[in-house]
XYZ file of C-alpha atoms in Angstrom:
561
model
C 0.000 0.000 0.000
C 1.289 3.324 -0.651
C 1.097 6.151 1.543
C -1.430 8.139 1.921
C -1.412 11.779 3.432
C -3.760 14.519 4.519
C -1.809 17.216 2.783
C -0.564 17.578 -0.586
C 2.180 19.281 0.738
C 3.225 16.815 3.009
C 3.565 14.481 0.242
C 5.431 16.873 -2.232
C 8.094 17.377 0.719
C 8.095 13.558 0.824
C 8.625 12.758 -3.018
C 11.289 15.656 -2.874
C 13.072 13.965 0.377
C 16.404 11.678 0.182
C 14.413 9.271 2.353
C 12.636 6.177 0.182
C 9.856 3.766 1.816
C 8.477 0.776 0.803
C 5.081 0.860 -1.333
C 3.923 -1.406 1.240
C 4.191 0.758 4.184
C 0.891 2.116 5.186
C 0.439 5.245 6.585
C 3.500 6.983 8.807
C 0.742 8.251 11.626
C -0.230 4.936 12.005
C 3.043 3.041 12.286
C 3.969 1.354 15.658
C 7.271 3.599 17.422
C 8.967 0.352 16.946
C 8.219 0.612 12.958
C 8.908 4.161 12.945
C 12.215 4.085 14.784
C 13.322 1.649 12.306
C 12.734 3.812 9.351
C 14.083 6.987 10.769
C 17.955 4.856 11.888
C 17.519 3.601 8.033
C 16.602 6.981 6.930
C 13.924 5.749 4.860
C 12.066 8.270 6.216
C 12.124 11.753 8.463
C 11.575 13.018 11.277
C 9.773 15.882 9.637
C 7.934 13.977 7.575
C 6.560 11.820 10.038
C 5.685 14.922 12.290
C 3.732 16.608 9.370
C 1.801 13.221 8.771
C 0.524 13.611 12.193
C -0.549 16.892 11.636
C -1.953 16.293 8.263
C -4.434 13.723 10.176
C -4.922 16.110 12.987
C -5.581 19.304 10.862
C -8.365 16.577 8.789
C -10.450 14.952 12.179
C -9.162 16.928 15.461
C -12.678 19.377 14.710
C -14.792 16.073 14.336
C -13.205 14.205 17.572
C -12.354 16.593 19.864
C -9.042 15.122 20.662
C -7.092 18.058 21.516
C -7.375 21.105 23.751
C -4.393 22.958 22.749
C -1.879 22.247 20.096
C 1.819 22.637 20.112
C 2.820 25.675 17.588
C 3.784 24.172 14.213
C 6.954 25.607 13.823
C 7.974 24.464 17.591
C 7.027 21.160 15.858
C 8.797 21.096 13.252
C 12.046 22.362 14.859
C 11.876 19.870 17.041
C 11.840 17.303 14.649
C 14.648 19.123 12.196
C 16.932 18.846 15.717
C 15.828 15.116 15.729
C 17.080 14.737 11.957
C 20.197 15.990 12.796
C 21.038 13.985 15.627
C 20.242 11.108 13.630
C 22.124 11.747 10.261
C 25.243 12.614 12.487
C 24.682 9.336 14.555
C 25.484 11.119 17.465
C 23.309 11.414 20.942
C 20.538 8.971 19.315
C 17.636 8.664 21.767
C 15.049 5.406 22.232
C 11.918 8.267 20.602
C 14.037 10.584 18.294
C 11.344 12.379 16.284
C 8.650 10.619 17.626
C 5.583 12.718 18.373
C 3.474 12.174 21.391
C 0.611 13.601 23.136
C -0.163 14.191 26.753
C -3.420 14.407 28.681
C -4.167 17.995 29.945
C -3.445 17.247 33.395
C 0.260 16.869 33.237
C 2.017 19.906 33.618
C 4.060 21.729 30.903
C 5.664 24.962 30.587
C 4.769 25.027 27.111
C 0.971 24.798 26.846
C -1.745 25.546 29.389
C -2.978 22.769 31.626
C -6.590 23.114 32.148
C -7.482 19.774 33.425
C -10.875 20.099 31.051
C -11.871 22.694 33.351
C -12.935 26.026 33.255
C -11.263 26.321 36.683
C -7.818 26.298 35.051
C -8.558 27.506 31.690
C -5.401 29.588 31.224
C -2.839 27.946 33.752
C 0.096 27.775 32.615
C 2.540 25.131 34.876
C 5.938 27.265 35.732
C 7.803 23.257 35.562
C 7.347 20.063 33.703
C 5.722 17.050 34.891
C 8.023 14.301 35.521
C 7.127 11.668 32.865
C 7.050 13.990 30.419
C 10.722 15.629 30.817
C 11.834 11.953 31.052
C 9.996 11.357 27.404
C 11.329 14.804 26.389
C 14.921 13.275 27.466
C 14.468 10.359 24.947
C 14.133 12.399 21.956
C 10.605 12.648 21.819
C 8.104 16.044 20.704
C 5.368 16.712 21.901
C 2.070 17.644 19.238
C -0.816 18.799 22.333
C -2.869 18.422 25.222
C -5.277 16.128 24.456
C -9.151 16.444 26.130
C -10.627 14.680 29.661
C -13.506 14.610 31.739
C -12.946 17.415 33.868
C -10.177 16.592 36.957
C -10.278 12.994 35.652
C -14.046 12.081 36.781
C -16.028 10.209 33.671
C -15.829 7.432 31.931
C -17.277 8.611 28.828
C -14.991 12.296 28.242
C -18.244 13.677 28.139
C -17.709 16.034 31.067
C -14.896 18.443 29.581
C -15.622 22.754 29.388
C -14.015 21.768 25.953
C -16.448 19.808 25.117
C -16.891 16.017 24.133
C -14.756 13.479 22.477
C -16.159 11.722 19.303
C -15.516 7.810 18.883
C -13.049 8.197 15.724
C -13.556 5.049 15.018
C -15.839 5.234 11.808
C -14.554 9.005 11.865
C -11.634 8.586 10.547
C -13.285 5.621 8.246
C -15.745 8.596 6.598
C -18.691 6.632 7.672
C -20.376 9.094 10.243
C -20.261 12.385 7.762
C -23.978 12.352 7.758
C -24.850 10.575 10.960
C -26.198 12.984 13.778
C -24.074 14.532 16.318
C -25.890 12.890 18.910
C -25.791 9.654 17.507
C -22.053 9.463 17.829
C -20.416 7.278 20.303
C -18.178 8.009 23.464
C -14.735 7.748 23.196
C -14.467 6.568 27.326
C -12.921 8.498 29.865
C -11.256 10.204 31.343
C -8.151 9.931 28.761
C -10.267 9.799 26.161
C -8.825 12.608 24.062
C -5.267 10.812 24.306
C -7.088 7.215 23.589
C -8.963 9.051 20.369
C -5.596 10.949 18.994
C -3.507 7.248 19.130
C -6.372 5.515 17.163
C -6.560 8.509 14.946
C -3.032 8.741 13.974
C -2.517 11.967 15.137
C 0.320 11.118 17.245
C 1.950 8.483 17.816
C 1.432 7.307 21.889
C -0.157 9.237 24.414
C -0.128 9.541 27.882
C -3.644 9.136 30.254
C -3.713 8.919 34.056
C -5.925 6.186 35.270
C -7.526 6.468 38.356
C -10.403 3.875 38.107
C -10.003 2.825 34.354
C -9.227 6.165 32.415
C -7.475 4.575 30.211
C -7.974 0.904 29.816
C -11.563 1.801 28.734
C -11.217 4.539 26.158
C -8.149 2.383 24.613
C -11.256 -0.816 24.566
C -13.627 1.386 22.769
C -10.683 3.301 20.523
C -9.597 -0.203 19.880
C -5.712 0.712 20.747
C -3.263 -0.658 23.384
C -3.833 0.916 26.868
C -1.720 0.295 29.757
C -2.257 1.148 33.901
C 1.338 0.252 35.202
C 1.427 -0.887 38.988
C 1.276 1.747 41.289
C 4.292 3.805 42.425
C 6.456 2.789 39.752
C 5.771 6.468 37.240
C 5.961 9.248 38.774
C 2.726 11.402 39.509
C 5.024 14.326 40.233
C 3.309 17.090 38.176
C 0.030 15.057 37.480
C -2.598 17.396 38.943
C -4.263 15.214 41.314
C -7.557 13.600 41.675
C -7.834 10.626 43.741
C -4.127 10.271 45.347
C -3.862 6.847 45.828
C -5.245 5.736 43.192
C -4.003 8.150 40.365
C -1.775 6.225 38.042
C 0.545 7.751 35.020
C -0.949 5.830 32.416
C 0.240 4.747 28.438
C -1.624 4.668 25.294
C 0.215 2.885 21.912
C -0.810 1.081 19.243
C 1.123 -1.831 20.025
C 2.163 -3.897 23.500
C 6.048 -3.273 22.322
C 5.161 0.206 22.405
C 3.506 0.621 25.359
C 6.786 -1.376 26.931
C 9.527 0.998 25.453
C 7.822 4.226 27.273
C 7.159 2.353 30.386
C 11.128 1.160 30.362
C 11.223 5.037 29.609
C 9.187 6.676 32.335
C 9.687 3.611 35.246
C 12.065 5.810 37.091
C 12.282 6.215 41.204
C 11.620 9.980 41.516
C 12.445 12.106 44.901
C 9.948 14.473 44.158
C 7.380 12.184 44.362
C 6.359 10.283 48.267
C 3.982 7.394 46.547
C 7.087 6.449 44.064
C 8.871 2.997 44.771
C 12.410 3.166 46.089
C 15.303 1.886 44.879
C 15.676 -0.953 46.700
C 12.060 -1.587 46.430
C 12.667 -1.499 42.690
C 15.761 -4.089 43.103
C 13.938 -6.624 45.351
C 11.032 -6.200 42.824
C 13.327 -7.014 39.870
C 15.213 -9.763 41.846
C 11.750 -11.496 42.148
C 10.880 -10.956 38.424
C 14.379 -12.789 37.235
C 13.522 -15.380 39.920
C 10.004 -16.678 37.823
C 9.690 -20.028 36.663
C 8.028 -18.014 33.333
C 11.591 -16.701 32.548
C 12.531 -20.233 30.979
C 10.274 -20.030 28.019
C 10.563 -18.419 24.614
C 8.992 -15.052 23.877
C 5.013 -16.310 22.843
C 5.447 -19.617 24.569
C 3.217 -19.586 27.032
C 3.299 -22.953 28.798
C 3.553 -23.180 32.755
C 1.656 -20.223 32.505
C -1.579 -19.835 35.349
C -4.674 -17.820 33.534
C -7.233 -16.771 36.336
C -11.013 -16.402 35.077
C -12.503 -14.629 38.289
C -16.081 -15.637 38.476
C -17.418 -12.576 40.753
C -16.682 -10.533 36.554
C -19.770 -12.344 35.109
C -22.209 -9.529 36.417
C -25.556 -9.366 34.935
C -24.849 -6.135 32.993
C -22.651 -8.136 30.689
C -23.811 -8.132 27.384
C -23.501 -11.789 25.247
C -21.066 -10.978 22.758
C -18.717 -9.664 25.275
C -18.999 -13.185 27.231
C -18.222 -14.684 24.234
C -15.438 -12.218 23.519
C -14.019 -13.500 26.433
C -14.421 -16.734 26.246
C -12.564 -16.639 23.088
C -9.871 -14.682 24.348
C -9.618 -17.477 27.088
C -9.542 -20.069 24.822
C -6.865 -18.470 22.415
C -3.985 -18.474 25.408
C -5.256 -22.045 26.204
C -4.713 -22.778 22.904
C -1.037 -21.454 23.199
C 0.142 -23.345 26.382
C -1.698 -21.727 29.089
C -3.489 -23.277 31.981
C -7.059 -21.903 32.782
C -7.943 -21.483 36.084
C -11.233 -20.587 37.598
C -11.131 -18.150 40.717
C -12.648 -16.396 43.366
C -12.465 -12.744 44.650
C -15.012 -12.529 47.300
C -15.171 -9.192 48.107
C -14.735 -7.659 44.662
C -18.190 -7.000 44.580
C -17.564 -4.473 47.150
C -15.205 -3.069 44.623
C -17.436 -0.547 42.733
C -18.983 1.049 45.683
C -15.605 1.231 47.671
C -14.369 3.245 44.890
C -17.104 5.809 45.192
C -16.394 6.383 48.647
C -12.810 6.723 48.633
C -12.392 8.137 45.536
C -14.885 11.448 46.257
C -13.710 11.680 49.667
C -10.052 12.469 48.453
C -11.178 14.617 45.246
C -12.869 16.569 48.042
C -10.099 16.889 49.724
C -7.481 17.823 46.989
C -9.709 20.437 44.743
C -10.426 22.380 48.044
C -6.924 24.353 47.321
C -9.017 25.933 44.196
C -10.366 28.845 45.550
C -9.366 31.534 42.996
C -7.212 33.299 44.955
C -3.411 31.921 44.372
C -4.102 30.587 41.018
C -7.394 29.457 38.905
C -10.328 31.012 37.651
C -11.533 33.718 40.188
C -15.522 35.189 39.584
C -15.811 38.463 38.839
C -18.130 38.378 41.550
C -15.089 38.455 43.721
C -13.723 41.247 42.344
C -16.350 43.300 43.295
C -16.802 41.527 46.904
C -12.919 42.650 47.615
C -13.140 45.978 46.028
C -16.634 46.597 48.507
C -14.046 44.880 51.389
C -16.638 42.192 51.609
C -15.224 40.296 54.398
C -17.763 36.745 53.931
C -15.244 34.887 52.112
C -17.338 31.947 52.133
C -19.104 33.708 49.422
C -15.833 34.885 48.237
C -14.984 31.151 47.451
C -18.463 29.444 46.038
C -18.616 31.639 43.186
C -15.592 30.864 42.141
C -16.147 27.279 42.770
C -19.472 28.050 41.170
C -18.482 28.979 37.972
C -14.932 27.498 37.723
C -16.266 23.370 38.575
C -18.307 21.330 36.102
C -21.365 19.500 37.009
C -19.817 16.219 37.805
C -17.101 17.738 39.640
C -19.407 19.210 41.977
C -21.488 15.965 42.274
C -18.317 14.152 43.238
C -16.756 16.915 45.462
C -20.331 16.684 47.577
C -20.270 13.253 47.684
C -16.755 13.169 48.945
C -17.769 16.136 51.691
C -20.343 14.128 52.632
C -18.125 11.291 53.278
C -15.727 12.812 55.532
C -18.448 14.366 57.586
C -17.962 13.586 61.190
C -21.447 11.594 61.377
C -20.300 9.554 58.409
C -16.545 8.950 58.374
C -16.812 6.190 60.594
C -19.634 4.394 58.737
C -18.417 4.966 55.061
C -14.416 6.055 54.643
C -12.982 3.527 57.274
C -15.322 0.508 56.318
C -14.367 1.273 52.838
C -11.224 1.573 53.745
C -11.000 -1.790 55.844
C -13.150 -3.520 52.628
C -10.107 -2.227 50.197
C -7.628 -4.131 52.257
C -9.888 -7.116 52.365
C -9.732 -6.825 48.246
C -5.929 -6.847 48.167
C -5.728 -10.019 50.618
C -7.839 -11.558 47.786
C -5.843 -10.381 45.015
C -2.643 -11.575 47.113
C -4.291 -15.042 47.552
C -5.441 -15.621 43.814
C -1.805 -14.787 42.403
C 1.321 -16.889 42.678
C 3.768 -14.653 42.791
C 4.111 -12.944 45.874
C 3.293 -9.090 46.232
C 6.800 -7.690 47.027
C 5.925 -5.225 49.403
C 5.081 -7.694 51.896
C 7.715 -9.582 51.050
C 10.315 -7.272 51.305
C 11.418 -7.382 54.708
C 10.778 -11.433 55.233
C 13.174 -11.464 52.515
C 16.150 -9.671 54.346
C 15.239 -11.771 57.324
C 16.008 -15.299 56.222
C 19.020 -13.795 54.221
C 20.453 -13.201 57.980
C 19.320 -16.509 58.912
C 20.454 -18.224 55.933
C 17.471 -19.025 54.809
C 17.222 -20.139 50.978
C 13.845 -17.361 50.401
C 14.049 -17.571 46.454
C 11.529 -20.004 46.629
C 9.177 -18.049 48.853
C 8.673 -15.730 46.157
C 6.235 -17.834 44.011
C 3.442 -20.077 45.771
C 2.882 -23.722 44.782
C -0.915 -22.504 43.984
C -2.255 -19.460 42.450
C -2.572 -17.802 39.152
C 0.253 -15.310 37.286
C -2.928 -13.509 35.500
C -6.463 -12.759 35.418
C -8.323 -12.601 32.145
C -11.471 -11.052 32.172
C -13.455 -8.243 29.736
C -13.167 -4.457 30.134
C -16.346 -3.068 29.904
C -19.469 -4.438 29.554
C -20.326 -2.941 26.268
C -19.218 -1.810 23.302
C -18.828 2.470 22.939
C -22.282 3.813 23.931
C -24.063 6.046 21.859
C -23.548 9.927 23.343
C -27.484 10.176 23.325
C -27.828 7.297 26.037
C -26.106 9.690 28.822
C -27.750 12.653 30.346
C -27.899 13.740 33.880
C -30.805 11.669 35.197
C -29.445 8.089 34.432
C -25.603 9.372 35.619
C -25.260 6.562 38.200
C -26.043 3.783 35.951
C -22.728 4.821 33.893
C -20.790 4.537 37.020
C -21.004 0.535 36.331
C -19.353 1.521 33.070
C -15.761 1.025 35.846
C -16.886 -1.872 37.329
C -14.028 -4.073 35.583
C -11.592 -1.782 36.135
C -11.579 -0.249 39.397
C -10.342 -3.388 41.250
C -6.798 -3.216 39.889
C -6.524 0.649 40.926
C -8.265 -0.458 44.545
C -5.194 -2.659 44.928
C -2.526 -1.280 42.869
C -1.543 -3.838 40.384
C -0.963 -3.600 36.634
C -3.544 -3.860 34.308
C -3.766 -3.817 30.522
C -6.243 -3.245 27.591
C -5.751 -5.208 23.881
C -7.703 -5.087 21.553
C -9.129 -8.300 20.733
C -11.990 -8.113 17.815
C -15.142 -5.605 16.783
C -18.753 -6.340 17.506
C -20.785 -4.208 15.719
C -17.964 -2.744 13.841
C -16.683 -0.622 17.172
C -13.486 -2.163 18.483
C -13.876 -3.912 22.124
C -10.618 -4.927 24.304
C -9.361 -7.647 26.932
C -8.089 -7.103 30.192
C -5.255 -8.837 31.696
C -4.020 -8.228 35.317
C -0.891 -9.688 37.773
C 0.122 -9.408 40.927
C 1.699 -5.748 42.170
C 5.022 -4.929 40.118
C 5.001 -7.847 37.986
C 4.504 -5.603 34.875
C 6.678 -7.680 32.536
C 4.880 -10.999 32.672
C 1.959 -8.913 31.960
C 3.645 -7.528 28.632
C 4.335 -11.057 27.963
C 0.979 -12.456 28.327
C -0.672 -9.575 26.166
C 1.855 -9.678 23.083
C 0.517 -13.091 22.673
C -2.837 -12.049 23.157
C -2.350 -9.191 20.623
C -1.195 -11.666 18.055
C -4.942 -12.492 17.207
């Protein structure tokens, strides 16, 4: 296939260029990194060229998607990738995503481009520092295109609740099948990352980065039909990721490919100082010293024999549609099929899961947006204004118009919720049972898996060292599972006309597959595994707490379908 592009310019520059590609190379924007990087060290293509594809595609659908909320000035762009050309051609300083564009949800800070968090509240805030994980991607050579759009601080699961409006499904977008279909008939693209899920699956960049808090971006990357990836908590920093639910807020990836979505966690898996929820460095050792101990390490790279699949009964809820049983059940079936040993088990109290999260959750959004009061930084009403030229001393009013005016509608639900919560009369009865009920969910996990969850094990470990105690074999139980297969979502994309603001707590179930692994902290990823009704649908696979690469190794086979 030759390639295509969204501007005749782009493709005169191309036919002009030194660099030659293969009539059988599809489209650049929607090559894999991997496939990219290998043209770019060949030189059979640019890194300008490959930038300018991007924007071709997101000059053609951004207005019909809604992906972005601010995009990086073309000529910073292109500059960017001219430095990236250079580096290359000299063969000096070459860096893992030379040239390699890449988006980032608007809640990471950059000094570059505003950071709004979809919110009206920090329309123009500008961050005076980077965000961690995206210096560290900036480090490997990478550019970055925009800010892509979320459900306001993070709460949604359908990227309907942005002051930048909706994100589109691009799926039969981009496939010119929707040109004369109804606004309103248009499906979601999930939430919260939707807008980074929707520009991946697009081809306007080519990863992007979500935070996932209860499933933001496992279940936009299911209905985007892309690669989404929630790594185990502690192990990114969240050190300039504006904060929604602290311990459960997650830096999370978005590829189009499982190798992908493993070269920018390799990239971004760093111990940071800045940040008090990121995994030390000896944490990170023991953690690796366990991973090189697994009786998995033996086999070739797709062979997946020895291997323990858990199917977790407590996932077939009634809202599960049919086709996505028998989704799964094929799914199941395929890594049978390729060595794999299915399991059925139990996780009692994950049906607490869903309402657990909407206790927690709340209670600490509450908590962390109460710093937005419009006076050090933010929207501030020009109510206020007035109030502090008149020395209007009630400051309580000073604050709710602001918080008014600046806060969407399901920020405010959630913020009430979360007040509520934390009231004195209910504290006791809600946060610490939910609390108590979350640890109950991780003794579950921790039972159900065979490896071991290193943070408990860390300091048994050092104690049979000093009593010299062989303890490599404590680190993987006789019984137990490595990971847990099970379905996303329990749909494919719903239509935008099913939501409005009556039926709002039936879409909460929308998470119920999802929130367990950010309850407990353990890695879980999204692959695209088939289309029912022509809208892509995704698998979920999970492991125990920082045993990230088995789960890379589980879903490149599973991709391979």
């Amino acid at each position: 296939m030759k390639i295509l592009s969204g501007s005749n310019n782009v493709l005169s520059n191309f036919k002009k260029s030194r660099y030659k590609l293969s009539s059988k190379t599809r489209q650049l924007s929607l090559l894999s990194i991997t496939e990219a990087n290998k043209l770019l060290r060949e030189k059979k293509v640019s890194a300008t060229t490959l930038v300018q594809d991007c924007l071709s595609r997101l000059k053609k659908y951004n207005a019909q998607v809604n992906a972005f909320i601010e995009i990086q000035k073309e000529e910073v762009i292109l500059q960017k990738a001219r430095e990236a050309e250079n580096r290359i051609n000299e063969g000096i300083n070459n860096k893992l995503l030379d040239g390699i564009p890449i988006a980032y949800k608007d809640n990471f800070c950059t000094q570059d481009l505003t950071t709004t968090c979809g919110s009206n509240m920090l329309r123009n805030f500008t961050s005076p520092f980077n965000a961690t994980v995206v210096e560290l991607l900036q480090d490997a050579g990478s550019i970055i295109i925009g800010k892509t759009n979320m459900d306001e601080y993070g709460m949604g699961s359908a990227n309907l609740y942005s002051a930048f409006g909706p994100v589109y499904n691009p799926h039969k977008i981009i496939s010119d099948q929707e040109s004369n279909i109804d606004k309103y008939e248009k499906r979601v693209a999930g939430g919260s990352s939707g807008g980074s899920a929707a520009a991946v699956a697009s081809g306007m960049c080519f990863a992007a980065l979500g935070s996932d808090t209860g499933g933001s971006v496992r279940l936009p990357a299911s209905y985007c039909g892309v690669i989404g990836f929630k790594p185990s908590y502690g192990l990114c920093s969240r050190w300039g990721l504006i904060t929604y639910a602290n311990s459960f807020d997650t830096v999370g990836i978005i590829t189009r490919t499982v190798d992908d979505s493993q070269l920018i966690f390799d990239i971004i898996s760093k111990y940071d100082e800045k940040d008090s929820t990121s995994l030390s460095p000896k944490l990170r050792a023991f953690n690796s010293l366990i991973s090189y101990n697994s009786p998995l390490n033996k086999n070739e790279p797709l062979d997946l024999s020895g291997l323990r699949v858990g199917v977790p009964k407590e996932y077939m809820v009634s809202e599960l549609s049919e086709p996505i049983i028998k989704l799964w059940k094929k799914g199941i079936s395929f890594l049978k099929s390729q060595g794999a040993t299915i399991i059925s088990v139990s996780c009692q109290n994950i049906k607490y899961a869903l309402s657990t999260y909407y206790i927690l959750a709340p209670a600490e959004a509450s908590s962390n947006l109460a710093r937005y009061d419009g006076i050090r930084y933010g929207h501030q009403s020009e109510k206020n204004l007035s109030q502090l030229i008149n020395n209007n001393e009630n400051t309580e009013l000073l604050y709710a118009n602001t918080r008014d005016e600046g806060f969407g509608i399901e920020v405010k639900r959630r913020i009430m919720l979360g007040t509520f919560t934390l009231t004195t009369g209910s504290y006791e009865n809600y946060y610490l049972r939910a609390q108590k009920i979350r640890k109950l969910i991780q003794l579950d996990f921790n039972k159900i898996f065979r490896r071991q969850n290193p943070l408990q094990q860390y300091f048994q470990y050092f104690i049979n060292q000093n009593n010299n105690n062989n303890s490599n074999n404590s680190f993987y139980k006789k019984e137990g599972v490595d990971v847990l297969i099970t379905p996303v979502t329990i749909s494919i994309s719903p239509k935008i006309s099913d939501y409005n603001n009556n039926n709002f707590l039936n879409f909460y179930v929308n998470d119920i597959f999802t929130i367990p692994a950010n309850l407990v902290g353990i890695p879980a990823i999204s692959i695209p595994f088939g289309k029912l009704h022509n809208y892509p649908i995704g698998l979920q696979l999970m492991s125990q707490y920082g045993d990230d690469l088995t789960l890379f190794k589980v879903a490149k086979t599973l991709e391979q379908i």
